[in-house]
Amino acid sequence: MDYFLELFFGGLTRGSIYALIAVGYTMVYGIIELINFAHGEIYMIGAFTALVVAGVLTALGLPALAILAVALAAAIVWSAAYGFTVEKIAYKPLRTAPRLSPLISAIGMSIFLQNYVMLAQTSDFLPFPKLLPEIGFLKPYRAVIGTSEIFIILATALSCAGLTLFIKFTRMGKAMRATAQNRKMALLVGVNVDRVISLTFIIGSSLAAVGGVLIASHIGQINFMIGFLAGIKAFTAAVLGGIGSIPGAMLGGLVLGWTESFATGYVSSDYEDVFAFLLLVLILIFRPSGILGKAPTQKV
Amino acid sequence: MDNLKKAILTSLWFMFLTFPLMVVRVNTIEKIVQWRFMNMVYVGVGAFVLSYVWRYLLAKRQIGESRDETGGGRRSFGARLLSEPRLYVPGLAALGLAALAFPLAGSMYQVNIMITALIYVVLALGLNIVVGLSGLLVLGYAAFYAVGAYTYALLNHHFGLGFWTVLPIGAGMGALFGILLGTPVLRLRGDYLAIVTLGFGEIIRLVLENWSDFSMGPSGISGIDRPSLFGMQLSVNGSTIYMYYIMIGLMLLTIFFTNRLKNSRIGRAWIALREDEIACQAMGIDKTRTKLTAFALGAAWAGLMGVVFAGKTVFVNPASFTFLESAMILAMVVLGGMGSIVGVVLGALVLILLPEFLRDFALYRMLIFGAAMVLVMVLRPQGLISGERKVYRFQAGEGSHE
């Protein structure tokens, strides 16, 4: 039972991170129908920013909680800034271009950002400080669930709830839903579509940054390549849940996390990534629109 | 004045953006913080200059677009070059001679690079059938390439089969995998298809990596035979040159084949399918079969090149067939101009040879490469040379027959 619970919470943690990144993919896809390949890199940049800021603050000798708060805030701010800039440079000039062009541009951006971080920082694995504090009374249960895992799960739940409320109840959220539904029509009724798209990138990038900082602190090391696999997995999660649907991305992340966790725990740890992709392929073959996605109607 | 203000703002924005990563470097174990403020100056000045260049280029693109729309623009030099035999025949002849003489003039290193470039040219042409002509976005093309390479590696390792025997088998295996993977997924729409193929690509690579009994795992298979010339084994240099000519031959074959395919019945069906699926079905084109043919043919080419790759490097391991490889081949197709054969050949040569020319900037090579990809897409979204469709014209007032 303990083993099961360990895998359960391990999967939940992992899935939470996937969910945080997947939301960014799904929002962007919902609005401009683009697979934002550079999104994984934004997550990586978030983790690196937090590392740098935490390093400076530790040298200054600030208390642990303050370091966590400032590093997280800095990661969010800079990731959002990067997301915003990437959209302006690589995607905005391509709004009316053939559909594959922004995709290639995104792949180029992803290669550029990876190498930029490698050159600006280092190509080695860097140890990442334990930013998340240890809670005393949880010590006995450590084998089942660690403190950082609880933090990750809680932070994800909070972020997702916040995002859902924002989309549902604010004016800007309404504008986003309208743009996702029909961009041209939204433009006609006076929605500032450019601003909505920018905001989408900013929100998606911020959530990715939160995920990046939390998981980096949980695992304890980062490197400039971490964005790639995390990005692909998160995209898998987004497709799994039904791309374009925000609750779908969250659910997809969790399903993917659990699948990986249980499959590696009970079947074989060699094929960890194979399970993820196998799940994706099966879902797409039997339910192409994802778990929560609506089947697209084709107009003639 | 407005431009100056914009440039200054851009410069400030990029200085802010790059501040944490460019200026600070920390060592969390020894708690040392290193400040590199000079970098900030470089970023500031660089962003200032680039901001002008960027806006100039965007403005230029806009002028080009509006000229295209009015239709009054003259045809570009490239398009004229390609359409007039008087211009391209001598050029082609010179190019052919240069290509044939290359191994005599270039060093072994250069010949090797050229072989790699030619392999990618053929791969890109193969992918062009799937992506460029049929509009099926495939992100896992390297998987079929891997299938070909491992077919040769395994058959050679276990049964000692030679290069020429396996070459058609490799292509066949590629096609077989194309059909196997294609059958269940081809009813998916554009982006979903892309993701499933990405998933398949990764699955094949991961299986090769982990199923050690079958594929010898991450360490790969070494000591594969080089191609033999009528049963003779050549020296390393000799076989490199031999390989070069094989690749020239295969490339010409591929160009000939894809060129003929493009205007054939099935080729036109692909293009029609790319443009409008529903209209296509209404015209009585078997959607699934047509797509599957494209998929299988594209995969066959990848399988073929896989065999050549294994024969060239005499060593294969799963690390050669990552997603980046697929993305690279796709980039060649899109960068060169989807559907255009000349464009795709050009795109592949540029993407393989450009990093070689940038070797002096070894560290910055991939950085420049990524930036170039973005830049070309932003400035020429249709690719370097846009694919031209065969147009049938009726000559007005000319009566019945020509």
XYZ file of C-alpha atoms in Angstrom, chain A residues 8-290:
283
model
C 0.321 7.818 -6.588
C 1.832 10.960 -5.091
C 4.883 10.742 -7.302
C 2.585 10.672 -10.312
C 0.518 13.511 -8.921
C 3.615 15.674 -8.475
C 4.910 14.909 -11.905
C 1.479 15.390 -13.401
C 1.102 18.753 -11.668
C 4.223 20.031 -13.373
C 3.059 18.705 -16.735
C -0.291 20.370 -16.123
C 1.337 23.731 -15.372
C 3.309 23.643 -18.604
C 0.492 22.110 -20.629
C -1.835 24.996 -19.828
C 0.513 27.319 -21.721
C 0.473 25.075 -24.780
C -3.237 24.611 -24.782
C -4.025 28.311 -24.341
C -1.756 29.333 -27.186
C -3.112 26.586 -29.385
C -6.661 27.517 -28.539
C -6.124 31.076 -29.664
C -3.696 31.008 -32.574
C -3.584 27.286 -33.455
C 0.159 27.123 -33.046
C 2.246 24.474 -31.348
C 4.524 26.787 -29.412
C 7.682 24.714 -29.457
C 9.612 27.360 -27.549
C 7.346 26.924 -24.528
C 9.576 24.276 -22.956
C 12.454 26.723 -23.200
C 10.440 29.356 -21.350
C 10.041 26.865 -18.522
C 13.790 26.247 -18.559
C 14.509 29.979 -18.503
C 12.199 30.322 -15.520
C 14.196 27.717 -13.633
C 17.499 29.379 -14.551
C 16.293 32.832 -13.523
C 15.233 31.440 -10.162
C 18.618 29.782 -9.758
C 20.486 33.007 -10.464
C 18.292 35.106 -8.199
C 18.409 32.530 -5.418
C 22.183 32.385 -5.747
C 22.539 36.146 -5.356
C 20.136 36.272 -2.426
C 21.796 33.355 -0.655
C 25.118 35.154 -0.941
C 23.439 38.187 0.639
C 22.198 35.950 3.435
C 18.421 36.351 3.260
C 16.054 33.952 5.049
C 14.929 30.892 3.094
C 11.286 31.870 2.689
C 12.183 35.315 1.350
C 14.545 33.726 -1.143
C 11.812 31.378 -2.323
C 9.327 34.215 -2.730
C 11.691 36.550 -4.585
C 13.150 33.819 -6.790
C 9.700 32.607 -7.747
C 8.517 36.136 -8.475
C 11.602 36.861 -10.568
C 11.169 33.625 -12.502
C 7.560 34.531 -13.259
C 8.399 38.071 -14.347
C 11.254 37.106 -16.622
C 9.568 34.070 -18.096
C 6.536 36.170 -18.891
C 8.806 38.776 -20.490
C 10.490 36.106 -22.597
C 7.170 34.600 -23.634
C 5.893 38.019 -24.631
C 9.031 38.834 -26.622
C 9.139 35.472 -28.377
C 5.584 35.991 -29.572
C 6.364 39.488 -30.847
C 9.448 38.405 -32.742
C 8.753 34.930 -34.004
C 4.987 34.551 -34.286
C 3.340 37.914 -34.705
C 4.854 38.687 -38.122
C 3.593 35.267 -39.244
C -0.102 35.624 -38.400
C -1.175 35.364 -42.015
C 1.606 33.059 -43.217
C 1.135 29.410 -44.262
C 0.445 27.212 -41.245
C 3.802 25.470 -41.105
C 5.865 28.649 -41.080
C 5.230 29.660 -37.456
C 5.939 26.068 -36.435
C 9.394 26.178 -38.034
C 9.928 29.609 -36.576
C 9.042 28.163 -33.166
C 11.527 25.321 -33.570
C 14.178 27.872 -34.542
C 13.321 29.951 -31.494
C 13.607 26.895 -29.290
C 17.095 26.081 -30.638
C 18.094 29.729 -30.234
C 16.944 29.979 -26.619
C 18.614 26.711 -25.626
C 21.927 27.852 -27.016
C 21.529 31.323 -25.602
C 21.172 29.911 -22.095
C 24.017 27.492 -22.684
C 26.332 30.305 -23.750
C 25.190 32.793 -21.136
C 25.344 30.295 -18.302
C 26.867 26.858 -18.765
C 26.339 23.555 -20.522
C 26.872 21.530 -17.322
C 24.243 20.391 -14.906
C 23.930 23.014 -12.173
C 22.888 22.092 -8.658
C 19.651 23.845 -7.761
C 19.234 24.958 -4.130
C 16.428 23.459 -2.046
C 14.139 26.450 -1.971
C 11.147 24.685 -0.497
C 11.282 24.450 3.299
C 10.939 21.109 5.087
C 7.846 20.704 7.254
C 8.675 18.936 10.513
C 5.565 16.906 11.238
C 5.642 15.275 7.800
C 8.976 13.588 8.420
C 7.539 10.136 9.257
C 5.699 9.994 5.941
C 8.687 10.987 3.888
C 8.824 7.708 2.001
C 5.304 8.286 0.770
C 5.225 12.000 0.163
C 7.859 14.699 0.660
C 7.302 18.328 1.551
C 8.303 19.610 -1.837
C 5.754 17.298 -3.407
C 3.025 18.765 -1.237
C 4.151 22.249 -2.219
C 4.074 21.382 -5.887
C 0.617 19.860 -5.704
C -0.764 22.781 -3.707
C 0.859 25.421 -5.898
C -0.503 23.744 -8.991
C -3.979 23.490 -7.568
C -3.891 27.169 -6.592
C -2.560 28.326 -9.958
C -5.102 26.296 -11.858
C -7.965 27.510 -9.702
C -6.789 31.100 -10.120
C -6.534 30.720 -13.855
C -9.973 29.143 -14.126
C -11.513 31.988 -12.130
C -9.695 34.537 -14.268
C -10.912 33.001 -17.509
C -14.454 32.591 -16.225
C -15.141 35.831 -14.453
C -12.968 38.686 -15.677
C -13.495 40.883 -18.682
C -10.123 39.912 -20.134
C -10.934 36.249 -19.572
C -14.120 36.673 -21.524
C -12.146 38.342 -24.320
C -9.811 35.364 -24.346
C -12.644 32.897 -24.638
C -14.155 34.949 -27.423
C -10.869 35.073 -29.315
C -10.410 31.344 -28.942
C -13.881 30.742 -30.285
C -13.582 32.936 -33.320
C -10.766 35.387 -33.790
C -12.263 37.347 -36.626
C -15.590 37.764 -34.889
C -13.870 38.823 -31.668
C -11.982 41.438 -33.645
C -15.245 42.699 -35.105
C -16.879 43.181 -31.740
C -13.959 45.215 -30.524
C -11.708 42.779 -28.696
C -8.091 43.846 -28.879
C -6.889 40.534 -30.266
C -3.205 41.429 -30.218
C -3.421 42.201 -26.550
C -5.310 38.980 -25.848
C -2.636 36.962 -27.622
C 0.127 38.731 -25.696
C -1.693 38.081 -22.452
C -2.089 34.427 -23.350
C 1.646 34.103 -23.802
C 2.306 35.970 -20.562
C -0.035 33.768 -18.515
C 1.206 30.560 -20.092
C 4.826 31.536 -19.530
C 4.198 32.512 -15.904
C 2.643 29.140 -15.148
C 5.518 27.365 -16.881
C 7.923 29.369 -14.720
C 6.134 28.268 -11.560
C 6.425 24.672 -12.746
C 10.077 25.137 -13.634
C 11.082 26.564 -10.263
C 9.151 23.966 -8.275
C 10.421 20.938 -10.141
C 13.996 22.233 -10.258
C 13.915 22.660 -6.508
C 12.374 19.204 -6.128
C 14.891 17.417 -8.345
C 17.846 19.557 -7.339
C 19.613 20.179 -10.635
C 19.009 21.917 -13.943
C 20.613 22.245 -17.334
C 19.788 24.070 -20.559
C 18.227 20.979 -22.147
C 15.521 20.329 -19.527
C 12.932 22.280 -21.482
C 12.883 19.896 -24.398
C 11.546 16.688 -22.884
C 9.356 18.533 -20.411
C 7.927 20.516 -23.291
C 7.127 17.456 -25.376
C 5.599 15.655 -22.402
C 3.522 18.661 -21.490
C 2.349 18.973 -25.037
C 1.387 15.319 -24.889
C -0.601 16.136 -21.770
C -2.331 18.995 -23.535
C -3.316 16.802 -26.468
C -4.354 14.060 -24.091
C -6.779 16.330 -22.323
C -8.066 17.840 -25.535
C -6.031 20.676 -26.935
C -7.546 24.094 -26.500
C -9.313 23.098 -23.313
C -7.754 24.433 -20.108
C -9.334 21.933 -17.681
C -8.370 19.305 -20.238
C -4.716 20.300 -20.003
C -4.803 19.993 -16.231
C -6.502 16.616 -16.368
C -4.204 15.460 -19.161
C -1.180 16.398 -17.083
C -2.395 14.349 -14.139
C -3.333 11.343 -16.272
C 0.071 11.443 -17.919
C 1.849 11.780 -14.584
C 0.018 8.822 -13.098
C 0.495 6.690 -16.195
C 4.223 7.275 -16.113
C 4.508 6.797 -12.408
C 2.526 3.552 -12.214
C 3.945 2.112 -15.397
C 7.514 2.684 -14.288
C 6.690 1.440 -10.793
C 4.896 -1.736 -11.754
C 6.052 -2.574 -15.273
C 9.519 -1.388 -16.198
C 11.508 1.756 -15.529
C 13.411 1.520 -18.819
C 10.399 2.416 -20.859
C 9.228 5.437 -18.884
C 8.966 7.742 -21.880
C 7.577 5.028 -24.135
C 4.500 4.747 -21.917
C 3.838 8.444 -22.195
C 3.979 8.420 -25.965
C 2.085 5.146 -26.222
C -0.724 6.646 -24.174
C -0.736 9.646 -26.481
C -0.898 7.526 -29.612
C -3.686 5.346 -28.224
C -5.760 8.325 -27.112
C -5.371 10.019 -30.454
C -6.344 6.923 -32.376
C -9.418 6.119 -30.303
C -10.439 9.567 -29.175
C -8.717 12.082 -31.438
C -10.127 15.133 -29.747
C -8.682 14.183 -26.359
